CSV table of C-alpha atoms (C1' of nucleotides) in Angstrom, one decimal:
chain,number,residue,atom,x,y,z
I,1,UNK,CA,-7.2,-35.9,0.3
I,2,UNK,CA,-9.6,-34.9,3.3
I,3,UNK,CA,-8.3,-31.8,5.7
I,4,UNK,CA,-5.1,-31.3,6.8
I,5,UNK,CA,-6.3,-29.6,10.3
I,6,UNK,CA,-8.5,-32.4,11.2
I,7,UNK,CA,-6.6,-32.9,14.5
I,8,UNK,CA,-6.7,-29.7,15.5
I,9,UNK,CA,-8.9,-29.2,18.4
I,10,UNK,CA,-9.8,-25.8,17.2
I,11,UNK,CA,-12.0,-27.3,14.8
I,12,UNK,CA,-14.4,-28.8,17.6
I,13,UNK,CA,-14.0,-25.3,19.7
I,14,UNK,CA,-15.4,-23.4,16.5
I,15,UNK,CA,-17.6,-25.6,14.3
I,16,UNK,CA,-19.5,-28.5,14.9
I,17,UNK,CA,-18.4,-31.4,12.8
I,18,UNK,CA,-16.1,-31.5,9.5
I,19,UNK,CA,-19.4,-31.8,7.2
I,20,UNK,CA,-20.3,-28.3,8.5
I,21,UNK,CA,-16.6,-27.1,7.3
I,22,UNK,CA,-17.4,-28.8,3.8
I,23,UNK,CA,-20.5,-27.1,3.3
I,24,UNK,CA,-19.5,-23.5,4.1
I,25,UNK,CA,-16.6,-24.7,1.7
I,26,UNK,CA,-19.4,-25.2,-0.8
I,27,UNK,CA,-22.0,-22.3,0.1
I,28,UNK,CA,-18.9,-20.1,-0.2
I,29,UNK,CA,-17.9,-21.2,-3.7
I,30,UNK,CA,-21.1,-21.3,-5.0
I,31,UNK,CA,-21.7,-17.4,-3.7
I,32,UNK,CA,-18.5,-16.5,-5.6
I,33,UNK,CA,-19.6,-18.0,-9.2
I,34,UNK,CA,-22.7,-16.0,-9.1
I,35,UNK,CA,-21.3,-12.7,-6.9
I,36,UNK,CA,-17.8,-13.1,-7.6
I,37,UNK,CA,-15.3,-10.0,-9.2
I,38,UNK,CA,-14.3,-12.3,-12.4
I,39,UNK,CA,-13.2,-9.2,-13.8
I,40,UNK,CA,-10.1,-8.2,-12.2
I,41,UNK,CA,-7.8,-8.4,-15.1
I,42,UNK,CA,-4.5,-10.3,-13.6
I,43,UNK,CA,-7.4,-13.3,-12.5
I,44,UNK,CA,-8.6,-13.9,-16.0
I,45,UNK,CA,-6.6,-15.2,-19.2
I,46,UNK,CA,-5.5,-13.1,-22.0
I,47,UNK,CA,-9.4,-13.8,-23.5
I,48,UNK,CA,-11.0,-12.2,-21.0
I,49,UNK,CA,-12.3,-15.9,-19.7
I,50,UNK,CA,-12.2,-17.7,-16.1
I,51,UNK,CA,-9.2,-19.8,-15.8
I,52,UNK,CA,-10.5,-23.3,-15.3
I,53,UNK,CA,-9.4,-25.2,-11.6
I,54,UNK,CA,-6.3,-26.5,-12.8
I,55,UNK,CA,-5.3,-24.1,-15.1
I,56,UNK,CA,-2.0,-22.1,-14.5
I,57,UNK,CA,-1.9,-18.0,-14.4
I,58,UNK,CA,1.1,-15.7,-15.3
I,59,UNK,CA,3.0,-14.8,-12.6
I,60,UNK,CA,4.5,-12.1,-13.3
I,61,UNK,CA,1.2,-9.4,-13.6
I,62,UNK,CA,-0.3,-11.7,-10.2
I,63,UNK,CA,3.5,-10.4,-8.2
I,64,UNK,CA,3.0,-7.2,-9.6
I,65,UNK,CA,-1.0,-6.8,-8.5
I,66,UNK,CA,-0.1,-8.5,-5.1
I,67,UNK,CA,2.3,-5.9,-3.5
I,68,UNK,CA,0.8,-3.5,-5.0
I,69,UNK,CA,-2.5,-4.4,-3.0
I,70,UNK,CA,-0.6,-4.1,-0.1
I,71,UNK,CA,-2.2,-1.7,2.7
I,72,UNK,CA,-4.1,-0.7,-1.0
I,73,UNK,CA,-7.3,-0.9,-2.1
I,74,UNK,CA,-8.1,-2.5,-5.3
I,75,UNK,CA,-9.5,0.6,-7.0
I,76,UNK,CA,-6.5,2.4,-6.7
I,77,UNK,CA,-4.1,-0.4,-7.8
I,78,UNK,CA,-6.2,-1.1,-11.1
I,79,UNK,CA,-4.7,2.6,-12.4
I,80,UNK,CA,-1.5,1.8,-11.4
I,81,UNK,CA,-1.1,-2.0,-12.3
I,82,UNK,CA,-2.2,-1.0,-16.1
I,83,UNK,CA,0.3,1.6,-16.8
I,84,UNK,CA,2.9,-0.3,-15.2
I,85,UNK,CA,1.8,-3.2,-17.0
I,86,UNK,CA,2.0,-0.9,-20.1
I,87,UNK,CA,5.6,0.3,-19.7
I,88,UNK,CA,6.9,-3.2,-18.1
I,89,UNK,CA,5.0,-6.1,-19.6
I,90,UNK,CA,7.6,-8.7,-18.7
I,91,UNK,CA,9.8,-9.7,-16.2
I,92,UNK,CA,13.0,-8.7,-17.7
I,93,UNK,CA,11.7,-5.1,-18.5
I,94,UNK,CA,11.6,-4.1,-14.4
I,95,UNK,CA,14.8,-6.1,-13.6
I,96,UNK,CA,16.5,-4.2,-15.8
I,97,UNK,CA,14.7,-1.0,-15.2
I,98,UNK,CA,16.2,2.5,-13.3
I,99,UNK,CA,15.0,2.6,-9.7
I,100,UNK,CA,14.1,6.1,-11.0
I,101,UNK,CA,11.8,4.6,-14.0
I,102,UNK,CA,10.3,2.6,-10.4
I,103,UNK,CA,9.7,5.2,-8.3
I,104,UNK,CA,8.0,7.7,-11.1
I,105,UNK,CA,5.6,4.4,-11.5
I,106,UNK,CA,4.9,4.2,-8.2
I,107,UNK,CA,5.0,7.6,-7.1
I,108,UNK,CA,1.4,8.3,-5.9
I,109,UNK,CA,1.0,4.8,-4.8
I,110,UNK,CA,2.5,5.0,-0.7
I,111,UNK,CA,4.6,3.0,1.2
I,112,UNK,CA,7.8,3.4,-1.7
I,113,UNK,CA,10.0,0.8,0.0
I,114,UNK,CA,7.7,-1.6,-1.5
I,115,UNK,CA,8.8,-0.3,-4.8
I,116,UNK,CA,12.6,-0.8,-3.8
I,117,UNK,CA,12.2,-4.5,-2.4
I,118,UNK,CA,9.6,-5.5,-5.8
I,119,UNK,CA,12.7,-4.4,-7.4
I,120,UNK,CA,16.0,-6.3,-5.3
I,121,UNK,CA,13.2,-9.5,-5.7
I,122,UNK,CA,12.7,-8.6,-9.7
I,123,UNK,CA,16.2,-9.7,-10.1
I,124,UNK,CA,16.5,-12.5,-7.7
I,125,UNK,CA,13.7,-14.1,-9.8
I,126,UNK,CA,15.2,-13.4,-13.4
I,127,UNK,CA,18.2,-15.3,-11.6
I,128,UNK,CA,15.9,-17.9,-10.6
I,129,UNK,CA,14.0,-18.4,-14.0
I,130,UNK,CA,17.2,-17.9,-15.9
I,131,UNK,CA,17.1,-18.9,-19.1
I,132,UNK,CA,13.3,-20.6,-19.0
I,133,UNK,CA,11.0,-18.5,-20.3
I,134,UNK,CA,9.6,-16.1,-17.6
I,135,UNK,CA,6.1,-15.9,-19.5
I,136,UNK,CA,5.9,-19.5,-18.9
I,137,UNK,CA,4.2,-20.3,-15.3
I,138,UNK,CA,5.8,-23.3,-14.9
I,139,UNK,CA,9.3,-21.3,-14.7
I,140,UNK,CA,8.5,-19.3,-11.8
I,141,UNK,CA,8.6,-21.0,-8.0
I,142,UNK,CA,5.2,-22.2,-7.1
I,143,UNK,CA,6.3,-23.1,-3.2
I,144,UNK,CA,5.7,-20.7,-0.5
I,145,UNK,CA,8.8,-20.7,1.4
I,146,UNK,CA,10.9,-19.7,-1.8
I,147,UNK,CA,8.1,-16.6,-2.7
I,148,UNK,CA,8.6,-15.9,1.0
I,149,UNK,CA,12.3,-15.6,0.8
I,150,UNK,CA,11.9,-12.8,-1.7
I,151,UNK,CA,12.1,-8.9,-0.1
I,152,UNK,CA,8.8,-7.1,0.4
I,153,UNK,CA,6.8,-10.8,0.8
I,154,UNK,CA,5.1,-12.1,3.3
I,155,UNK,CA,3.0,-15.1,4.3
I,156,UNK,CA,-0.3,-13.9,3.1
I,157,UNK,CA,1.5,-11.8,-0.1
I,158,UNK,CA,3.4,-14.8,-0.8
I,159,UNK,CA,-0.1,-17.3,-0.4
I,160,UNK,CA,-2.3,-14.9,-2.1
I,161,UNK,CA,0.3,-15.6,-5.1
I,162,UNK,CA,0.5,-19.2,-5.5
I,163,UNK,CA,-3.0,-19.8,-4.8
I,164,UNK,CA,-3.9,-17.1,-7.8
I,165,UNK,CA,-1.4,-18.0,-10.0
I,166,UNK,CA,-1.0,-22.2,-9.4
I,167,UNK,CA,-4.2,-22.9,-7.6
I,168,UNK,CA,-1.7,-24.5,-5.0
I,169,UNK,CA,-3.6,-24.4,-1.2
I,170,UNK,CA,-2.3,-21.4,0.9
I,171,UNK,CA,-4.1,-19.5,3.3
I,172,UNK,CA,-4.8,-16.0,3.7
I,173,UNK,CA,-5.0,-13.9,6.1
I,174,UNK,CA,-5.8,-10.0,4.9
I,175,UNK,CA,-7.7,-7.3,6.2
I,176,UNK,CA,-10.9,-8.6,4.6
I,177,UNK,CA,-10.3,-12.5,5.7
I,178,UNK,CA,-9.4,-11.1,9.3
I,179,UNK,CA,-12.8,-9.3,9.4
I,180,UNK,CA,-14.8,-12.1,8.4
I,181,UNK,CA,-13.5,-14.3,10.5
I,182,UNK,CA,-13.3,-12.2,13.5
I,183,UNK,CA,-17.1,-12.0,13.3
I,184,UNK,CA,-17.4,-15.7,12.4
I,185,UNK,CA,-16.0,-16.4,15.7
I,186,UNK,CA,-17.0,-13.2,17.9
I,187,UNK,CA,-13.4,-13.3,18.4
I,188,UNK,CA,-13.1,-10.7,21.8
I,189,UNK,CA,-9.1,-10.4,21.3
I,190,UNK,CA,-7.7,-7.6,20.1
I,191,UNK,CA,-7.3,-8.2,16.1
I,192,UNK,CA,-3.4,-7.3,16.7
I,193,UNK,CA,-3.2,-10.4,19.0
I,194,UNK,CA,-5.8,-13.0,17.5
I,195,UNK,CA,-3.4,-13.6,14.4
I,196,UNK,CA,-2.2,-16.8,15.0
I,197,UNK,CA,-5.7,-18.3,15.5
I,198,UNK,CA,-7.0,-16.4,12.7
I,199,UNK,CA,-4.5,-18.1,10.5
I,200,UNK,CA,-5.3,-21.3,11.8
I,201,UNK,CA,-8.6,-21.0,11.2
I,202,UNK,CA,-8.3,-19.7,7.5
I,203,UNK,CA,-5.7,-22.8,7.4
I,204,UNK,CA,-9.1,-24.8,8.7
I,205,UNK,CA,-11.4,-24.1,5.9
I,206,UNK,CA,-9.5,-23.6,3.0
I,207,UNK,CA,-10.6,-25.7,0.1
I,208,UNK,CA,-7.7,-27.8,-1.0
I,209,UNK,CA,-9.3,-28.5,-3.9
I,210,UNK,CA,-10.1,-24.7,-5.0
I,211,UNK,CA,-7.9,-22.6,-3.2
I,212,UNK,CA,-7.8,-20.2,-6.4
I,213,UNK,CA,-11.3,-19.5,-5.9
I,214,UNK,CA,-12.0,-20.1,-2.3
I,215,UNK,CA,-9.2,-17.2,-1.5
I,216,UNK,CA,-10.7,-14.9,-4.2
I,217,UNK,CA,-14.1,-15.7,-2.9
I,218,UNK,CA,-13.1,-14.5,1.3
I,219,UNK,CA,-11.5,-11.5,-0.4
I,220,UNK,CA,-15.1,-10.7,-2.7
I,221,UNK,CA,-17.5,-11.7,0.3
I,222,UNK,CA,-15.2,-9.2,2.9
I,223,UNK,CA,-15.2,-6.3,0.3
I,224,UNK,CA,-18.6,-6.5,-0.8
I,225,UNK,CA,-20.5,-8.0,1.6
I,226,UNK,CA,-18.9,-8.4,4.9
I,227,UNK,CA,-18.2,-4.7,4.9
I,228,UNK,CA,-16.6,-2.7,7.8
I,229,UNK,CA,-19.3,-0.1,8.2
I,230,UNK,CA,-22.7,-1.5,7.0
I,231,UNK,CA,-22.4,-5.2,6.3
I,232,UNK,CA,-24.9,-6.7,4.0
I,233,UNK,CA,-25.7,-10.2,6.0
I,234,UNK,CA,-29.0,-10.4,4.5
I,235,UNK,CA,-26.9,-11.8,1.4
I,236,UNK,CA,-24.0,-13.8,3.0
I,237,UNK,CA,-23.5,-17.5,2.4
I,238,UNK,CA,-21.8,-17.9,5.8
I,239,UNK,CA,-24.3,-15.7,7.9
I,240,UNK,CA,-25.7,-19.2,9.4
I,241,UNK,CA,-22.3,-20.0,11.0
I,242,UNK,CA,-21.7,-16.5,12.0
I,243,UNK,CA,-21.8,-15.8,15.7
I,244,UNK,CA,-22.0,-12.0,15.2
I,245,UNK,CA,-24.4,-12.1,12.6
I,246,UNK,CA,-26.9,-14.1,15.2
I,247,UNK,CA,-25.4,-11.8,18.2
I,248,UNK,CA,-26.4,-8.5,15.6
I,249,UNK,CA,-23.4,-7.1,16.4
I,250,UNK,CA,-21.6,-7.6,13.7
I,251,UNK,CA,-19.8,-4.3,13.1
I,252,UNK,CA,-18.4,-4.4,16.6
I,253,UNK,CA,-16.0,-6.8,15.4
I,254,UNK,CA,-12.9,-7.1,14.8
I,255,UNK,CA,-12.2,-5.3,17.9
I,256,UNK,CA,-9.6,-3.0,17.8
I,257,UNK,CA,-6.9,-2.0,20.3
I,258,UNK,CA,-6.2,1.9,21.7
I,259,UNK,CA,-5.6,4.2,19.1
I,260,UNK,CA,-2.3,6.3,19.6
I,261,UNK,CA,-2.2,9.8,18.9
I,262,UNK,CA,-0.2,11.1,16.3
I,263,UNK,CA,2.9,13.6,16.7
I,264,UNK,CA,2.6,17.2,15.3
I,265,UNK,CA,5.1,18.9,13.6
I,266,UNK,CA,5.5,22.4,11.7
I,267,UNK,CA,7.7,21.5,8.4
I,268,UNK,CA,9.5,25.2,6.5
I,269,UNK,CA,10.2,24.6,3.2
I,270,UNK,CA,11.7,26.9,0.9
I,271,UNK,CA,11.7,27.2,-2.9
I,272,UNK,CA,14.7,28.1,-4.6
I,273,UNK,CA,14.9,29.3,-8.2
I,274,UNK,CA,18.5,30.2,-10.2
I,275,UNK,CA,19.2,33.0,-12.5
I,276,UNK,CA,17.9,30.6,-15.7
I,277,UNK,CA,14.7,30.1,-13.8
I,278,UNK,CA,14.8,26.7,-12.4
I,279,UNK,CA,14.0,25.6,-9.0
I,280,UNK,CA,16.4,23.6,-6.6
I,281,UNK,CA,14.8,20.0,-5.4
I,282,UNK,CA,17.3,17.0,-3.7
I,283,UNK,CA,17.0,13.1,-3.4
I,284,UNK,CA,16.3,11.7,-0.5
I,285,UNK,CA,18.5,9.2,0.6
I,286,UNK,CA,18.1,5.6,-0.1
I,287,UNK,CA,18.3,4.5,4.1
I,288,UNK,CA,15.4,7.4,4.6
I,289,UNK,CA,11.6,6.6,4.2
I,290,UNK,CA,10.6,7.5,0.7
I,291,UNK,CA,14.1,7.2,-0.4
I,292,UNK,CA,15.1,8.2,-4.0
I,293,UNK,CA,12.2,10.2,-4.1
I,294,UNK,CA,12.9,14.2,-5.0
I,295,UNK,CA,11.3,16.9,-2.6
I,296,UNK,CA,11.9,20.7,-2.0
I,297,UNK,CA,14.5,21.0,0.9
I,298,UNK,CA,13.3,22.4,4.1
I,299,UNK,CA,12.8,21.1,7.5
I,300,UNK,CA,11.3,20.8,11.1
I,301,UNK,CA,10.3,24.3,13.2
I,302,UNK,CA,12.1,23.8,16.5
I,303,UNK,CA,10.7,25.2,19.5
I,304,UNK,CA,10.5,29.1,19.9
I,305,UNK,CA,11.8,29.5,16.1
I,306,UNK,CA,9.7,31.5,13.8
I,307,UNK,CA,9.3,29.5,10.4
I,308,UNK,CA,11.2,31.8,8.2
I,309,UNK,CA,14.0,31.2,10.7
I,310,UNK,CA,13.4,27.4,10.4
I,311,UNK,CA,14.2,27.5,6.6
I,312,UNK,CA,17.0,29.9,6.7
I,313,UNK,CA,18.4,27.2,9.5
I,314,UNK,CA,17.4,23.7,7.7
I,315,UNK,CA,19.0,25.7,4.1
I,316,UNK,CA,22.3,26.3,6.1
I,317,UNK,CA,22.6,22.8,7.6
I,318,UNK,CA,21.2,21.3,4.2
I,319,UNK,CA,22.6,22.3,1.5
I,320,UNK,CA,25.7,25.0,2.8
I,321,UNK,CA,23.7,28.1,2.4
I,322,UNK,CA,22.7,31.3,3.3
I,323,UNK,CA,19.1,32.7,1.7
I,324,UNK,CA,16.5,35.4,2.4
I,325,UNK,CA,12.9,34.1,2.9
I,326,UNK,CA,10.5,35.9,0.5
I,327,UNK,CA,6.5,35.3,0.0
I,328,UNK,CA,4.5,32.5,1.0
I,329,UNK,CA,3.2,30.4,-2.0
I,330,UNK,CA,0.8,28.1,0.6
I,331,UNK,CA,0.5,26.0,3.7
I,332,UNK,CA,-1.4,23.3,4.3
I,333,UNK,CA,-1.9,20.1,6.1
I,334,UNK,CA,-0.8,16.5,5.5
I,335,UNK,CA,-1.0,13.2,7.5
I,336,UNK,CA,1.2,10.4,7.3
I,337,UNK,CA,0.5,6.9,9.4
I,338,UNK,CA,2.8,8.2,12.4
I,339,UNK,CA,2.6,11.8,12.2
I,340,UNK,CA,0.6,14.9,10.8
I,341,UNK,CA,2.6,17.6,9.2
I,342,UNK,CA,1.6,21.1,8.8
I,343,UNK,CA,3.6,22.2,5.6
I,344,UNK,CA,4.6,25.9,4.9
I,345,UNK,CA,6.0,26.9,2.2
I,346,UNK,CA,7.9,30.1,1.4
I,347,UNK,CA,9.7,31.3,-1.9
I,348,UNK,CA,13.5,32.0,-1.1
I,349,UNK,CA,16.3,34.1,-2.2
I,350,UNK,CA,19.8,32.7,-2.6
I,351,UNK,CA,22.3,35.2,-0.7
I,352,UNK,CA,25.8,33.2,-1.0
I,353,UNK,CA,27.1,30.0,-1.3
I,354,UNK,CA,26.6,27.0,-3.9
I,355,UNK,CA,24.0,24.0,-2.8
I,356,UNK,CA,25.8,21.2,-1.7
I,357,UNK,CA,23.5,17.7,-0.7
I,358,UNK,CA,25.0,17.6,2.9
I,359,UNK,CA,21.8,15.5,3.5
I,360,UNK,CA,20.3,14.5,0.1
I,361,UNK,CA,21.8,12.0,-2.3
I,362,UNK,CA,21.6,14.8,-5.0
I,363,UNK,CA,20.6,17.9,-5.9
I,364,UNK,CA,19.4,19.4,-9.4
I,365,UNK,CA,18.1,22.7,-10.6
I,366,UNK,CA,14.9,21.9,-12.8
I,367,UNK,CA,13.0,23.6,-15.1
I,368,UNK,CA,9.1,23.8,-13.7
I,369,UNK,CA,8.0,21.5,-16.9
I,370,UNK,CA,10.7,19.3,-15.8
I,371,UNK,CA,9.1,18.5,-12.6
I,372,UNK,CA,7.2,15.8,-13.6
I,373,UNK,CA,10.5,13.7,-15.0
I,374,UNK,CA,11.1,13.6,-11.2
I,375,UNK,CA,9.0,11.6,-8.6
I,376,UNK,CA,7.9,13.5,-6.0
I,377,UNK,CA,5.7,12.3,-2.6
I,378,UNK,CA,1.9,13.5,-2.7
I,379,UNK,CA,3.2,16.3,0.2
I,380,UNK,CA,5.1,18.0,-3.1
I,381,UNK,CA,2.9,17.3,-5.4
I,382,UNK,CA,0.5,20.0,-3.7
I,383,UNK,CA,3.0,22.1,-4.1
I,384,UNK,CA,4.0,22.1,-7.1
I,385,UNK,CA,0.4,22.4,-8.3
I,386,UNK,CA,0.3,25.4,-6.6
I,387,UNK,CA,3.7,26.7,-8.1
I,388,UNK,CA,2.4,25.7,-11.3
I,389,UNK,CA,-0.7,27.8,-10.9
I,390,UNK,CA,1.2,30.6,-9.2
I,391,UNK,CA,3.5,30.9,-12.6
I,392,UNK,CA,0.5,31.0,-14.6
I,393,UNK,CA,-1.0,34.3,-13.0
I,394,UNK,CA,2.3,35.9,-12.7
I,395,UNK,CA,2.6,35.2,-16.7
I,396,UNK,CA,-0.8,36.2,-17.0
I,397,UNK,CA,0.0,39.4,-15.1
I,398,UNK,CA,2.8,40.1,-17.0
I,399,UNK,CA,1.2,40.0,-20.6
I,400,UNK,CA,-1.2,42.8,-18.8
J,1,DT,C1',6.4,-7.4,19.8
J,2,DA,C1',5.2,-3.2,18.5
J,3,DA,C1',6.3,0.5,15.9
J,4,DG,C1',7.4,2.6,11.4
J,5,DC,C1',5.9,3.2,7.0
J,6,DG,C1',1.9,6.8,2.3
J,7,DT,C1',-1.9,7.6,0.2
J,8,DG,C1',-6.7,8.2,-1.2
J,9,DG,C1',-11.4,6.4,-0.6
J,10,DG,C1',-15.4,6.6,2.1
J,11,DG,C1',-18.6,7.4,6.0
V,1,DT,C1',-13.8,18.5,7.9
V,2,DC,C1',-12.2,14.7,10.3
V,3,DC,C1',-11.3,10.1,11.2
V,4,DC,C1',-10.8,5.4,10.0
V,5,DC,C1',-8.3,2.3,7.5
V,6,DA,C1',-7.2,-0.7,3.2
V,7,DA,C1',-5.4,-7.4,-0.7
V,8,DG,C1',1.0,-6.0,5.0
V,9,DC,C1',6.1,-6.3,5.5
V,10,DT,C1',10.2,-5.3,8.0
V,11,DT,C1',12.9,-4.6,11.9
DNA sequence: TAAGCGTGGGG
DNA sequence: TCCCCAAGCTT
């Protein structure tokens, strides 16, 4: 027993003496019995109750939770995480789901290729478990190297797993751990270059013993107490050993690096409807970002081009065809991590020729109802709400 | 190493 | 309304 980082002279740069690391160990764990979130429903056993220290999790809802906390904050996973627990319970069900039965689960969530890779690593781990049975924590790898071999996890993914689910010591290193311990240590690097410390230091003053709760407890204390905008010191178990805290600077940390300006671009897109009523959408391809997901085709205005000559343009190099640019049904904004798109979006008339996917997987003409059979990023989803609410008034109108 | 990748919550 | 950014991973 005893720390495993001992030698490292980091220790001596940051803390005093090893019995000041045991007692923010203990300071720590005793704020997270009393302030703790023992209520998040893939950290407690099927009672409802606290798994005791050595007691062993299921996996399977923990590998689930984890990617999809990803870049995501808990309240929005919690929807997600209980329907999908709902329509997949066990491992089996999502290895030997449809990638379309996926992405309509996900769709909503962001950052789809997580989907995809949860799905290639479904199947690597039924291969791995084999015939054992996969509700049975014991079957699943409890190592971190072999969780880290899996697509779509990383080091702190991968950690944040086995800690949860086998109480076996593994660092984190997440948005909310950086934070706290960026202000621990008045860190003055750029976050984006300070990772390799950070993690060492996470490595420092993990409890070996609890690593379960220890982990769960950094993750509490950032999100409820060491809080980006307004953090509540007054209440923190660590605010003795926190060189912002006694600075009184603590929201000036961690410090951030020079934020880059994001691209503009004008998008035409143009809705397409057949003789029988139905509307035209296509697949993205599986090598794009948000692959597999369905869209209305359109594209990027190019300098000096007038957006109903954008969609007549991106329809011809699209799908092979020619089409006349009606009304407008909307325009609006909408910002992705890189870029900002300003979307408009006109009704269309087929002239001549049949749609051909020259840059989709697929196409299909769908009734409106049968929209939401398809999964669609949040970009179409405004859209269709507005087509939806556009075919009620022209019903409306027409029963006048 | 730094850029690419979605979305919705919150100030 | 606008901006920041979250339980990060991959290339």
């Amino acid at each position: 027993m005893g720390f495993r980082v001992s030698q490292d002279n980091y220790a001596l740069e940051v803390f005093e003496s090893m019995n000041q690391i045991e007692d923010m160990r203990s300071s720590l764990l005793n704020w997270f019995k009393l302030n703790g979130r023992h209520w998040i429903p893939w950290k407690v056993k099927s009672d409802g109750n606290v798994p005791k220290i050595q007691e062993k999790l299921p996996v399977y809802p923990i590998w689930v939770a984890e990617v999809m906390l990803q870049q995501t904050q808990l309240k929005v996973v919690l929807p997600y995480w209980e329907k999908w627990m709902r329509t997949f319970p066990i491992l089996p069900d999502f290895a030997h789901a449809l990638d379309h039965e996926v992405l309509l689960l996900w769709q909503g969530l962001g950052y789809y290729s997580r989907a995809h890779r949860m799905h290639q690593a479904s199947k690597k781990l039924l291969d791995i478990i084999g015939h054992a049975d996969s509700l049975d924590p014991d079957s699943w790898p409890s190592d971190i190297d072999s969780w880290i071999a899996l697509p779509g996890i990383g080091r702190n993914t991968a950690a944040s797993i086995i800690s949860s689910a086998f109480n076996v010591p593994a660092s984190l290193l997440d948005g909310n751990v950086k934070r706290i311990l960026a202000r621990l240590i008045g860190s003055k690097k750029i976050l984006s270059k300070d990772s390799a410390r950070l993690w060492k230091l996470s490595d420092l003053l993990l409890d070996n013993h609890e690593p379960r709760n220890f982990n769960q407890a950094l993750m509490d204390l950032g999100s409820t107490v060491c809080t980006i905008k307004s953090p509540k010191c007054c209440c923190c178990p660590w605010k003795k050993y926190c060189l912002a805290y006694h600075q009184g600077n603590p929201t000036e940390f961690p410090i951030k690096g020079p934020k880059k300006l994001l691209p503009d671009f004008v998008i035409g897109i143009g809705l397409i409807f057949n003789d029988l009523g139905e509307i035209l959408i296509a697949q993205r391809k599986s090598n794009q970002s948000m692959g597999g997901m369905w869209e209305f085709p359109g594209g990027k205005q190019e300098e000096g081009e007038s957006i109903e000559y954008t969609i007549i343009r991106e329809l011809q190099e699209e799908l092979g065809i020619k089409v006349r640019v009606g009304n407008i049904l909307l325009e609006f904004d909408h910002s992705y991590t890189h870029k900002k798109l300003h979307f408009v979006v006109y009704f269309c008339e087929l002239i001549s020729g049949v749609p051909k996917p020259l840059a989709s997987l697929q196409l299909k003409w769908v009734k409106s109802h049968e929209l939401v059979n398809y999964p669609f990023p949040a970009a179409n989803k405004k859209m269709i709400s507005a087509l939806k609410k556009y075919l009620l008034l022209s019903k409306d109108s027409e029963a006048l």
